[in-house]
C-alpha positions in Angstrom: -24.3 18.8 -41.8 -21.3 21.0 -41.7 -18.2 19.0 -42.6 -16.0 19.9 -39.6 -15.3 17.5 -36.7 -12.8 16.1 -34.2 -11.6 12.6 -34.4 -10.6 11.0 -31.1 -8.4 8.0 -31.1 -9.4 5.9 -28.1 -6.7 3.4 -28.8 -4.2 6.2 -28.4 -5.8 7.0 -25.1 -5.4 3.4 -24.0 -1.8 3.3 -25.1 -1.0 6.5 -23.2 -2.7 5.4 -20.0 -1.0 2.0 -20.2 2.4 3.6 -20.9 2.1 6.0 -17.9 0.7 3.4 -15.6 3.6 1.2 -16.3 6.0 4.1 -15.8 4.7 4.9 -12.3 4.0 1.4 -11.0 3.3 0.5 -8.3 1.6 3.9 -7.8 -2.0 3.9 -8.9 -3.2 5.9 -11.9 -5.9 8.6 -11.6 -7.0 9.7 -15.1 -8.1 13.4 -15.1 -11.1 13.8 -17.4 -12.3 17.3 -16.3 -13.3 19.9 -19.0 -15.0 17.1 -21.1 -11.8 15.1 -21.1 -9.7 18.1 -22.1 -12.0 18.5 -25.1 -11.7 14.9 -26.1 -15.0 13.6 -24.6 -15.1 12.7 -21.0 -17.2 9.5 -20.9 -15.4 7.7 -23.8 -12.0 8.7 -22.5 -12.9 7.7 -18.9 -14.0 4.3 -20.1 -10.9 3.8 -22.2 -8.7 4.9 -19.2 -10.3 2.4 -16.8 -9.9 -0.3 -19.4 -6.2 0.4 -19.6 -5.1 0.5 -16.0 -6.5 3.7 -14.4 -8.1 2.9 -11.0 -9.4 6.4 -10.3 -10.9 9.3 -12.3 -10.8 13.0 -11.4 -13.1 15.9 -12.4 -13.3 19.6 -11.5 -17.1 20.0 -11.1 -19.9 18.0 -9.4 -21.8 18.0 -12.7 -18.8 16.4 -14.5 -18.8 13.6 -12.0 -22.6 13.2 -12.3 -22.3 12.8 -16.1 -19.8 10.0 -15.6 -22.1 8.2 -13.1 -25.1 8.6 -15.3 -23.1 6.9 -18.1 -22.7 3.9 -15.8 -19.1 4.5 -14.7 -18.5 3.0 -11.3 -14.8 3.7 -10.7 -13.9 6.1 -7.8 -14.2 9.7 -9.0 -12.2 12.4 -7.2 -13.6 15.9 -7.1 -10.6 18.2 -7.4 -12.0 21.3 -5.7 -14.6 22.0 -3.1 -18.0 23.0 -4.6 -20.4 25.3 -2.8 -21.5 23.9 0.5 -25.0 23.5 -0.9 -23.7 20.9 -3.3 -22.7 18.5 -0.5 -25.8 16.3 -0.8 -25.1 15.9 -4.5 -21.5 14.9 -3.8 -22.8 12.2 -1.5 -25.8 11.1 -3.6 -23.6 10.5 -6.7 -20.8 8.8 -4.7 -18.1 11.3 -5.6 -14.9 11.5 -3.4 -14.6 15.1 -2.3 -11.5 17.1 -1.9 -11.7 19.2 1.3 -9.7 22.2 2.5 -12.1 24.2 4.6 -13.8 23.4 7.9 -17.1 24.8 6.5 -17.3 22.3 3.6 -16.2 19.5 5.9 -19.1 20.4 8.2 -21.5 20.6 5.2 -20.5 17.0 4.1 -20.8 15.7 7.7 -24.3 17.2 8.0 -25.5 15.7 4.7 -24.4 12.1 5.2 -25.8 9.3 7.3 -22.7 7.1 7.0 -19.0 7.8 6.7 -17.7 9.1 3.4 -14.1 9.2 2.3 -12.5 12.6 1.8 -9.2 13.7 0.4 -7.5 16.6 2.2 -5.7 19.1 -0.1 -2.7 20.9 1.3 -1.3 23.9 -0.6 2.4 23.4 -0.6 3.2 26.1 -3.2 0.6 26.3 -6.0 -1.3 29.0 -4.0 -4.6 28.4 -5.7 -6.7 26.2 -3.4 -5.9 24.0 -0.4 -5.4 24.5 3.3 -2.0 26.0 4.2 0.7 23.7 5.7 0.3 25.7 9.0 -3.4 24.9 9.2 -3.4 21.4 7.7 -2.9 19.5 10.9 -5.7 21.3 12.7 -8.1 20.6 9.7 -7.0 17.0 9.6 -7.9 16.6 13.3 -11.2 18.4 12.5 -12.0 15.8 9.8 -10.9 12.9 12.0 -13.3 14.1 14.7 -16.3 14.0 12.4 -18.2 10.7 12.6 -19.4 11.1 9.0 -16.0 11.7 7.5 -13.1 9.3 6.8 -9.8 11.0 6.0 -8.8 8.6 3.3 -6.0 10.6 1.6 -3.9 13.7 1.6 -2.8 15.4 -1.6 -1.1 18.5 -3.1 -0.6 19.9 -6.6 2.8 20.7 -8.2 3.1 24.2 -9.7 6.2 23.9 -11.9 7.1 20.2 -12.2 7.9 20.6 -15.9 10.5 23.3 -15.4 11.8 23.7 -11.8 13.0 20.5 -10.1 14.2 22.4 -7.0 10.8 24.0 -6.3 9.1 20.7 -7.0 11.2 18.9 -4.4 10.4 21.6 -1.9 6.7 20.9 -2.4 7.3 17.2 -2.1 9.3 17.6 1.1 6.5 19.9 2.5 3.7 17.4 2.0 5.8 14.5 3.2 6.6 16.5 6.3 2.9 17.0 6.9 2.3 13.3 6.6 5.0 12.6 9.1 3.5 15.1 11.5 0.0 13.7 11.1 1.4 10.2 11.8 3.0 11.6 14.9 -0.4 12.8 16.0 -1.9 9.3 15.6 -3.7 10.1 12.3 -3.6 7.1 10.1 -3.9 8.4 6.5 -3.7 5.5 4.0 -3.0 7.4 0.8 -0.8 10.3 -0.4 -0.9 11.7 -4.0 1.2 14.5 -5.4 2.2 14.2 -9.0 0.5 15.5 -12.1 1.6 14.3 -15.5 4.8 16.4 -15.3 5.6 15.1 -11.8 4.8 11.5 -12.8 7.2 11.8 -15.8 10.0 13.7 -14.1 10.1 12.8 -10.5 10.0 9.4 -8.9 9.9 11.1 -5.5 6.5 12.7 -6.4 4.7 9.5 -7.5 3.7 8.5 -3.9 0.6 6.2 -3.7 -1.2 7.6 -6.8 -0.5 10.0 -9.6 -3.1 12.2 -11.3 -2.4 12.4 -15.1 -4.3 14.8 -17.3 -2.5 16.1 -20.4 -0.4 12.9 -20.8 -3.3 10.6 -21.2 -4.3 12.6 -24.3 -0.9 12.1 -25.8 0.6 15.5 -25.1 3.7 16.3 -23.1 3.4 19.0 -20.4 6.0 21.2 -22.2 7.9 21.0 -25.5 10.9 18.7 -25.1 9.8 17.4 -21.7 10.8 13.7 -21.5 10.3 13.0 -25.2 11.5 9.5 -24.7 8.1 8.6 -23.1 6.2 7.4 -26.2 2.8 9.2 -26.1 0.4 9.3 -29.0 -1.8 12.4 -29.6 -5.5 11.3 -29.5 -7.0 14.4 -31.2 -7.3 15.1 -34.9 -9.2 18.2 -36.0 -10.6 17.9 -39.5 -12.8 19.9 -42.0 -13.3 20.0 -45.7 -12.9 22.7 -48.4 -16.3 24.3 -49.0 -15.3 26.8 -51.8 -12.3 27.5 -54.1 -11.6 30.7 -55.9 -8.6 32.2 -57.7 -7.3 35.5 -56.3 -4.8 37.8 -57.9 -1.5 38.9 -56.3 -2.1 41.8 -53.9 -5.7 40.8 -53.0 -6.4 40.9 -49.3 -8.9 38.3 -48.1 -11.2 38.3 -45.0 -11.9 40.9 -42.2 -9.3 43.7 -41.8 -7.6 42.9 -45.1 -4.5 42.1 -43.1 -2.7 39.7 -45.4 -1.7 40.3 -49.1 -1.7 37.5 -51.5 2.0 37.2 -52.4 1.2 35.8 -55.9 -1.8 34.7 -58.0 -3.2 31.6 -56.4 -6.1 29.4 -55.3 -7.8 30.3 -52.0 -9.9 27.7 -50.2 -12.7 28.5 -47.8 -13.0 26.1 -44.9 -16.1 26.0 -42.7 -14.5 26.3 -39.2 -13.8 29.5 -37.2 -13.3 31.1 -33.9 -16.7 30.0 -32.6 -15.3 26.4 -32.9 -12.0 27.0 -31.1 -9.8 28.4 -33.9 -8.3 31.5 -32.4 -9.1 34.6 -34.4 -5.4 35.7 -34.4 -4.1 32.4 -35.8 -3.9 34.1 -39.2 -1.7 36.9 -37.9 0.9 34.6 -36.3 1.8 32.2 -39.0 -0.9 29.6 -38.5 -1.2 26.8 -41.1 -3.4 23.9 -42.0 -2.8 20.8 -44.1 -4.4 20.3 -47.5 -3.2 17.7 -49.9 -0.4 16.7 -47.5 1.2 20.1 -47.5 1.3 23.0 -45.0 -0.8 25.9 -46.2 -0.8 29.4 -44.6 -4.1 31.1 -43.7 -4.9 33.7 -46.2 -6.5 36.1 -43.8 -8.2 36.7 -40.5 -10.1 33.8 -38.9 -13.8 34.6 -38.8 -16.5 33.2 -36.6 -17.5 30.3 -38.9 -14.8 30.1 -41.6 -11.2 30.4 -42.5 -9.5 31.1 -45.9 -6.4 29.2 -46.9 -3.7 30.2 -49.5 -3.0 27.1 -51.6 -0.8 28.8 -54.1 -0.9 27.2 -57.6 -1.6 23.7 -56.3 -5.0 22.3 -57.4 -7.6 22.0 -54.7 -11.2 21.0 -54.9 -14.4 21.4 -52.9 -14.6 18.4 -50.5 -10.8 18.0 -50.1 -9.8 17.1 -46.5 -8.4 19.9 -44.3 -6.4 19.0 -41.2 -6.1 21.7 -38.6 -4.4 19.4 -36.0 -3.1 16.0 -36.8 -1.4 14.1 -39.5 -2.1 14.1 -43.3 0.3 12.1 -45.4 3.8 12.7 -44.3 3.0 16.1 -42.7 1.7 16.8 -39.2 0.4 19.9 -37.4 0.4 19.5 -33.6 -1.3 21.2 -30.7 2.2 22.2 -29.7 2.5 24.0 -33.1 -0.7 25.9 -32.3 0.6 26.7 -28.8 3.8 28.1 -30.2 2.0 30.2 -32.7 -0.4 31.6 -30.2 1.9 32.0 -27.2 0.1 29.5 -25.0 0.1 25.9 -23.9 -1.2 22.7 -25.6 -3.7 22.3 -22.8 -5.6 25.4 -23.8 -5.5 24.5 -27.5 -7.3 21.1 -27.1 -9.7 22.4 -24.5 -10.9 25.3 -26.7 -12.6 23.2 -29.3 -16.3 23.6 -28.5 -19.5 21.6 -29.0 -20.1 22.8 -32.6 -17.3 20.4 -33.5 -18.8 16.9 -33.1 -16.5 14.2 -31.7 -16.0 11.0 -33.7 -14.6 8.2 -31.6 -12.3 5.6 -33.1 -10.8 2.5 -31.6 
């Protein structure tokens, strides 16, 4: 078997969930495990989260919720977006809690159920992606309330810039709380409000409401570099491979496709069996990307290929089978998902989600 894998520290997940749950108490914790638990493995992460204080889980797709149910998970599972109307029977069969924001999907749910099901109404207060508008929200809430098969159990919204713009975040919070007041004035008794994502939960007590939905934080990553570093999260992902070949190249030699990088001096070059088909961005070698071998940072020696990378180890001895760390700690050194995000001009969310199924997950703790 190819010696490239991802180690997932479930004890770190438990620590992160517990830390965030304590931070937001008495608000409930909803652990977001969509996209295969942000690349960490949805079922093990969901199980660890529930063990550590989360009372809800959240997913993006019906099939993600079904996978959790098939694994025996019984906790409430929030579906974060409306699926096609034709999926309404599956939502009900698998006991998922649907988000609603169109009358059409509400009608599909009501027509597919024989007893009342709880729904969460999403109001778009400024993300402008999905959700009913504040102007239409009250009418849709009344529409839900009038359906015998639907129980309006919660209202929620999603924060667009909680990690960088406090003023805009407070405008969103004020908007959704204004809607709740208006709904109460209409005689609608809505027992739950949830607003905050990880950034909102960390940075705004006003956004915590009755429940928070934490995604990136439960995996030990902060929503942005330097955002509330005093909150002690522990990264749960370590990306590992091994050296598969070592050869000595002369100064001036250019390795890999495109011959883009020149060896600055004679040195050892290690081939490592992991590439862009696994989630290592092809341009990582062009932007200063590094890995750890022997406890030292080593630059890539050329372009990332589909299945392999080449690493410039200089004059340091390296052997076939030596451990290579792409993300994580080795000795006193560490390469983080934030390092990758900085090199590639993106966010840590994308980095951890990009590692695909060719990289088996090994769960620890």
